[in-house]
Amino acid sequence: MKVLLAGGAGYIGSHTALALLNAGHDVIIVDNYCNSSPESVRRVEQLAGRPVELYEADVRDSSALLSILSGSRPDSVIHFAGLKAVGESVQVPLAYYRNNLDATLTLLECMGKTGVRNIVFSSSATVYGEDAPVPYVETMPRGRCSNPYGWTKSMIEQILEDAAVADSDLSVVLLRYFNPVGAHESGRIGEDPRGIPNNLMPYISQVAVGRRECLNIFGNDYPTPDGTCRRDFIHVMDLAEGHARALEYGAGRKGVEVFNLGTGTPYSVLEMLHAFEKACGFPLKHAFAERRAGDLPEFWADAGKAKRILGWQAKRSLDDMCRDAWNWQEQNPMGYQPS
Ligand code: NAD
Ligand code: UDP
C-alpha cells in the first residue's frame, strides 16, 4: 500500500513510517517541521534501507497538498499533523484550534478532490473526558475535555464522523492513543521534545542524561496504590505496529471505527521512575511536588477491541520501554541536534 503520513516526521509518525516500510508499504511524508526535523526521516530511511517520498509543506496549504496527493496518489492517509502540548494549548487556544482543525479540514477536502478514501486519525484517550470510569472502552461516549488540545481531538473525531456520514465511500479509523513512550530499539530515532519536556518519560530521560537536575513528581496523595498517578504507557513501536494493522483494516471497509491503542495495564509515576533507574543503572534525583492542574488520578485502556478486530496487542514490557528510551537518549543526548 502507498501511505501518506501527514506530520510523519514527528515522534509517532517517524516510528510508524519505519514500521510501514518494514512491512513493505511505500511511505510519503508531508510535514512543516514545526515540531520536528527532516533528520528523523533521514534516519528512518537508513534503518529501513528504503527511501521515503518527503515533502516540506503545511497540511493547511491546500494547493501544496493537492499537488502532492494528485502526484503521489496514496491509497491511504494517516493524520498525525497537530500541535500537542496540553499546557501550551491553554495559553494559546486559538493557535491549537486553527492548526489542528484547519489541517484536518484541508486534508479531508483535498482527499475528496483527489479520490483518496481512507484515513486513520491520531486521536487520544483524552477524548473520554474527565468523568469517564476506568478502564476506557470504545463504546463510552466522548466526554468533557479539560483543555483546548483535548477538545481539538474530540472535535476532529466529530468532523471525521460527519464526513463519513455524508460520503459513504469514506473509511475512517480513529486511534485513541494512551501514553506512548520509548523509542525504536536501534536508538536511532526517538522522542525529541523542544524545550522543557511536558511529558513524564522524556523528562526522566533528560534527568538521566544530565540535561535536567531533578524530576518533579506531580502529586503523591492521589487515591492510587502508591499515591502517584497511573497511566497506560505503551511502547511507541507497539503503537506503530497498531497503525499498520489499522491501515489494512480501514482500507478494506467503509464508515467509522474507533480503537484504543493501549496495553490495558497501568503503571504509576513512581513505578515508571524505578523501571527507568533499573534500565540506566543509577538512581535519579526526584522530589514530590504539587499536583499538576488537570491531571486525572488514573486511566487505562480496555485493549480488547483492537485485539479482537485488528488482531493487534502490545507486546513490549515496561522494561523494554525504559531500555529503549534510555538507549535513544544516551546515544542522542541532545536529540536530533548535533551535541
Ligand atoms: P509530534 O509533534 O512529534 O508530531 C506531529 C508532527 O506534525 C510534527 O512533525 C509537526 O511538525 C507536524 N505538524 C504539526 N502541524 C502541522 C501542519 N499544519 N502541517 C504539517 N505538519 C504539521 O507529535 P507526536 O507525539 O508524534 O504525535 C502525533 C499525533 O498523535 C499528534 O496529532 C498528537 O496530538 C497525537 N497524540 C500524541 C500523543 C503523545 O503522547 N505523543 C498522545 C495522543 C495523541
Ligand atoms: N508527571 C510528573 N512529572 C513530570 C511530568 C509528568 O509527575 O515532569 C506525571 C503527570 O502528573 C502524570 C503522569 O506523569 O500523572 C503522566 O504525565 P504525561 O504528561 O506524561 O502524560 P498525560 O497522561 O498527562 O498525557
XYZ file of N, CA, C and O in Angstrom, residues 118-206:
356
model
N -9.369 6.728 2.311
C -9.079 6.070 3.596
C -8.234 6.970 4.480
O -7.160 7.418 4.058
N -8.703 7.181 5.705
C -7.924 7.995 6.651
C -7.894 7.337 8.028
O -8.895 6.809 8.514
N -6.705 7.372 8.631
C -6.506 6.912 10.007
C -6.096 8.149 10.793
O -5.195 8.880 10.369
N -6.763 8.392 11.913
C -6.501 9.625 12.659
C -5.905 9.340 14.034
O -6.382 8.485 14.774
N -4.877 10.139 14.398
C -4.231 10.088 15.714
C -5.091 10.782 16.732
O -4.966 11.994 16.945
N -5.970 10.043 17.391
C -6.753 10.642 18.463
C -6.105 10.302 19.801
O -4.953 9.838 19.841
N -6.827 10.522 20.866
C -6.207 10.408 22.185
C -7.226 9.930 23.207
O -8.429 10.233 23.098
N -6.724 9.254 24.230
C -7.575 8.823 25.341
C -8.232 10.015 26.026
O -9.233 9.847 26.726
N -7.686 11.199 25.820
C -8.230 12.395 26.467
C -9.683 12.654 26.066
O -10.425 13.309 26.799
N -10.114 12.110 24.890
C -11.493 12.387 24.442
C -12.530 11.708 25.340
O -13.708 12.063 25.299
N -12.116 10.732 26.162
C -13.090 10.111 27.071
C -13.531 11.099 28.147
O -14.563 10.908 28.785
N -12.722 12.143 28.354
C -13.139 13.208 29.260
C -12.795 12.948 30.709
O -12.227 11.917 31.061
N -13.184 13.927 31.533
C -12.736 13.929 32.935
C -13.516 12.972 33.820
O -13.054 12.626 34.903
N -14.711 12.567 33.387
C -15.591 11.836 34.305
C -15.783 10.369 33.940
O -16.586 9.677 34.574
N -15.051 9.900 32.928
C -15.284 8.524 32.468
C -14.713 7.514 33.469
O -13.637 7.736 34.030
N -15.425 6.403 33.699
C -14.874 5.360 34.571
C -13.770 4.590 33.853
O -13.740 4.546 32.618
N -12.858 3.990 34.634
C -11.781 3.193 34.027
C -12.106 1.703 34.140
O -12.805 1.311 35.093
N -11.601 0.888 33.220
C -10.843 1.272 32.033
C -11.752 1.886 30.964
O -12.950 1.654 30.972
N -11.123 2.662 30.053
C -11.894 3.302 28.997
C -12.207 2.279 27.901
O -11.311 1.569 27.429
N -13.473 2.239 27.526
C -13.919 1.324 26.465
C -14.464 2.159 25.316
O -15.079 3.211 25.556
N -14.267 1.688 24.090
C -14.654 2.458 22.904
C -16.148 2.747 22.847
O -16.584 3.689 22.161
N -16.963 1.945 23.528
C -18.421 2.164 23.494
C -18.852 3.353 24.358
O -19.993 3.806 24.263
N -17.938 3.869 25.185
C -18.294 5.037 26.012
C -18.382 6.283 25.122
O -17.633 6.404 24.157
N -19.270 7.222 25.481
C -19.335 8.463 24.697
C -18.113 9.341 24.962
O -17.456 9.180 25.997
N -17.833 10.237 24.036
C -16.796 11.235 24.328
C -17.290 12.126 25.457
O -18.488 12.385 25.570
N -16.334 12.591 26.268
C -16.731 13.375 27.446
C -16.261 14.818 27.365
O -15.925 15.322 26.288
N -16.228 15.447 28.537
C -15.814 16.854 28.637
C -14.298 16.906 28.786
O -13.754 16.335 29.740
N -13.627 17.568 27.858
C -12.151 17.616 27.907
C -11.712 18.741 28.839
O -12.434 19.722 29.028
N -10.491 18.619 29.379
C -10.061 19.616 30.355
C -9.162 20.685 29.740
O -8.695 21.564 30.456
N -8.943 20.636 28.437
C -8.066 21.639 27.821
C -8.334 21.714 26.316
O -8.884 20.779 25.727
N -7.909 22.836 25.668
C -8.189 23.010 24.235
C -7.580 21.909 23.357
O -8.192 21.487 22.373
N -6.393 21.411 23.711
C -5.809 20.320 22.925
C -6.780 19.147 22.848
O -7.064 18.608 21.775
N -7.296 18.754 24.019
C -8.228 17.626 24.061
C -9.474 17.901 23.231
O -9.957 17.029 22.512
N -9.955 19.154 23.317
C -11.145 19.488 22.530
C -10.872 19.383 21.037
O -11.759 19.013 20.267
N -9.638 19.743 20.597
C -9.380 19.609 19.145
C -9.524 18.145 18.734
O -10.068 17.842 17.682
N -9.043 17.216 19.578
C -9.156 15.784 19.233
C -10.624 15.368 19.181
O -11.047 14.655 18.283
N -11.384 15.819 20.171
C -12.799 15.470 20.231
C -13.546 16.042 19.012
O -14.341 15.353 18.370
N -13.248 17.301 18.700
C -13.920 17.945 17.557
C -13.529 17.274 16.248
O -14.366 17.102 15.358
N -12.267 16.910 16.118
C -11.823 16.278 14.866
C -12.488 14.905 14.708
O -12.894 14.532 13.602
N -12.641 14.174 15.800
C -13.376 12.899 15.696
C -14.786 13.163 15.149
O -15.270 12.439 14.277
N -15.444 14.213 15.674
C -16.807 14.535 15.215
C -16.807 14.917 13.737
O -17.674 14.477 12.972
N -15.814 15.738 13.331
C -15.721 16.158 11.929
C -15.567 14.923 11.029
O -16.234 14.795 9.998
N -14.723 14.005 11.435
C -14.483 12.811 10.613
C -15.745 11.944 10.562
O -16.078 11.387 9.505
N -16.449 11.854 11.678
C -17.703 11.074 11.679
C -18.728 11.717 10.739
O -19.393 11.019 9.972
N -18.844 13.042 10.801
C -19.808 13.728 9.931
C -19.426 13.558 8.461
O -20.293 13.352 7.603
N -18.130 13.638 8.171
C -17.671 13.482 6.784
C -18.012 12.084 6.272
O -18.399 11.912 5.113
N -17.919 11.089 7.159
C -18.203 9.709 6.736
C -19.702 9.475 6.546
O -20.095 8.645 5.729
N -20.540 10.234 7.270
C -21.995 10.122 7.051
C -22.334 10.694 5.672
O -23.115 10.121 4.909
N -21.706 11.828 5.339
C -22.023 12.488 4.076
C -21.446 11.745 2.876
O -21.958 11.864 1.768
N -20.379 11.001 3.094
C -19.699 10.328 1.982
C -19.539 8.856 2.344
O -18.636 8.482 3.090
N -20.415 8.042 1.799
C -20.450 6.631 2.219
C -19.244 5.843 1.709
O -19.080 4.676 2.062
N -18.417 6.466 0.867
C -17.202 5.772 0.408
C -16.020 5.981 1.346
O -14.965 5.375 1.174
N -16.185 6.889 2.307
C -15.044 7.232 3.165
C -14.840 6.172 4.250
O -15.807 5.709 4.860
N -13.575 5.814 4.482
C -13.229 4.921 5.598
C -12.409 5.720 6.608
O -11.379 6.302 6.263
N -12.886 5.732 7.848
C -12.218 6.486 8.921
C -11.885 5.526 10.055
O -12.770 4.825 10.544
N -10.615 5.500 10.464
C -10.252 4.744 11.665
C -9.704 5.741 12.686
O -8.729 6.450 12.412
N -10.373 5.811 13.837
C -9.937 6.706 14.910
C -9.120 5.873 15.896
O -9.636 4.909 16.474
N -7.852 6.251 16.071
C -6.994 5.521 17.006
C -6.801 6.384 18.246
O -6.248 7.493 18.161
N -7.282 5.895 19.369
C -7.134 6.656 20.624
C -5.908 6.129 21.360
O -5.934 5.042 21.950
N -4.828 6.932 21.273
C -3.571 6.530 21.913
C -3.666 6.769 23.416
O -4.209 7.776 23.863
N -3.003 5.910 24.174
C -2.850 6.145 25.606
C -1.517 6.890 25.805
O -1.386 7.987 25.293
N -0.522 6.372 26.493
C 0.678 7.185 26.729
C 1.881 6.585 26.006
O 2.583 5.740 26.577
N 2.144 7.019 24.771
C 3.255 6.450 24.010
C 4.605 6.873 24.600
O 4.808 8.052 24.919
N 5.481 5.911 24.756
C 6.843 6.168 25.296
C 7.835 5.250 24.590
O 7.456 4.358 23.846
N 9.138 5.489 24.878
C 10.162 4.610 24.337
C 10.609 5.049 22.951
O 10.302 6.151 22.494
N 11.353 4.169 22.306
C 11.979 4.510 21.034
C 12.232 3.221 20.268
O 12.137 2.126 20.834
N 12.594 3.383 18.991
C 12.981 2.192 18.222
C 14.205 1.556 18.874
O 15.075 2.259 19.395
N 14.281 0.240 18.830
C 15.329 -0.470 19.586
C 16.747 -0.119 19.108
O 17.708 -0.303 19.847
N 16.873 0.412 17.893
C 18.202 0.806 17.395
C 18.755 2.014 18.156
O 19.966 2.270 18.113
N 17.866 2.804 18.759
C 18.299 4.055 19.390
C 18.578 5.160 18.380
O 19.073 6.227 18.742
N 18.231 4.955 17.111
C 18.493 5.975 16.088
C 17.363 6.990 15.965
O 17.581 8.112 15.522
N 16.129 6.559 16.276
C 15.013 7.512 16.292
C 14.330 7.433 17.669
O 14.387 6.396 18.328
N 13.749 8.564 18.075
C 13.120 8.606 19.399
C 12.372 9.914 19.594
O 12.142 10.648 18.638
N 12.031 10.179 20.846
C 11.251 11.388 21.158
C 12.202 12.538 21.449
O 13.100 12.396 22.277
N 11.960 13.670 20.798
C 12.876 14.802 20.900
C 12.091 16.090 21.118
O 11.968 16.920 20.225
N 11.523 16.253 22.324
C 10.686 17.437 22.548
C 11.501 18.722 22.529
O 12.664 18.730 22.910
N 10.859 19.800 22.072
C 11.535 21.110 22.087
C 11.360 21.723 23.468
O 10.277 21.688 24.042
N 12.433 22.281 24.014
C 12.338 22.960 25.310
C 12.189 21.965 26.450
O 12.593 20.807 26.350
N 11.591 22.440 27.537
C 11.436 21.590 28.728
C 10.323 20.582 28.460
O 9.220 20.972 28.082
N 10.612 19.274 28.631
C 9.570 18.281 28.328
C 8.369 18.438 29.251
O 8.509 18.683 30.443
N 7.178 18.281 28.675
C 5.945 18.275 29.476
C 5.659 16.871 29.981
O 5.067 16.699 31.027
N 6.046 15.891 29.190
C 5.660 14.506 29.475
C 6.680 13.812 30.361
O 7.855 14.166 30.385
N 6.186 12.806 31.057
C 6.992 12.142 32.083
C 8.253 11.471 31.534
O 9.359 11.710 32.037
N 8.083 10.609 30.536
C 9.221 9.790 30.098
C 10.374 10.626 29.539
O 11.530 10.419 29.935
N 10.112 11.609 28.647
C 11.244 12.423 28.199
C 11.869 13.235 29.332
O 13.078 13.475 29.310
N 11.064 13.603 30.323
C 11.651 14.343 31.456
C 12.604 13.427 32.228
O 13.748 13.807 32.539
N 12.138 12.207 32.518
C 13.015 11.259 33.234
C 14.291 11.018 32.425
O 15.400 11.027 32.974
N 14.153 10.816 31.119
C 15.337 10.538 30.268
C 16.327 11.692 30.334
O 17.536 11.477 30.340
N 15.787 12.918 30.343
C 16.692 14.080 30.355
C 17.351 14.268 31.719
O 18.463 14.793 31.788
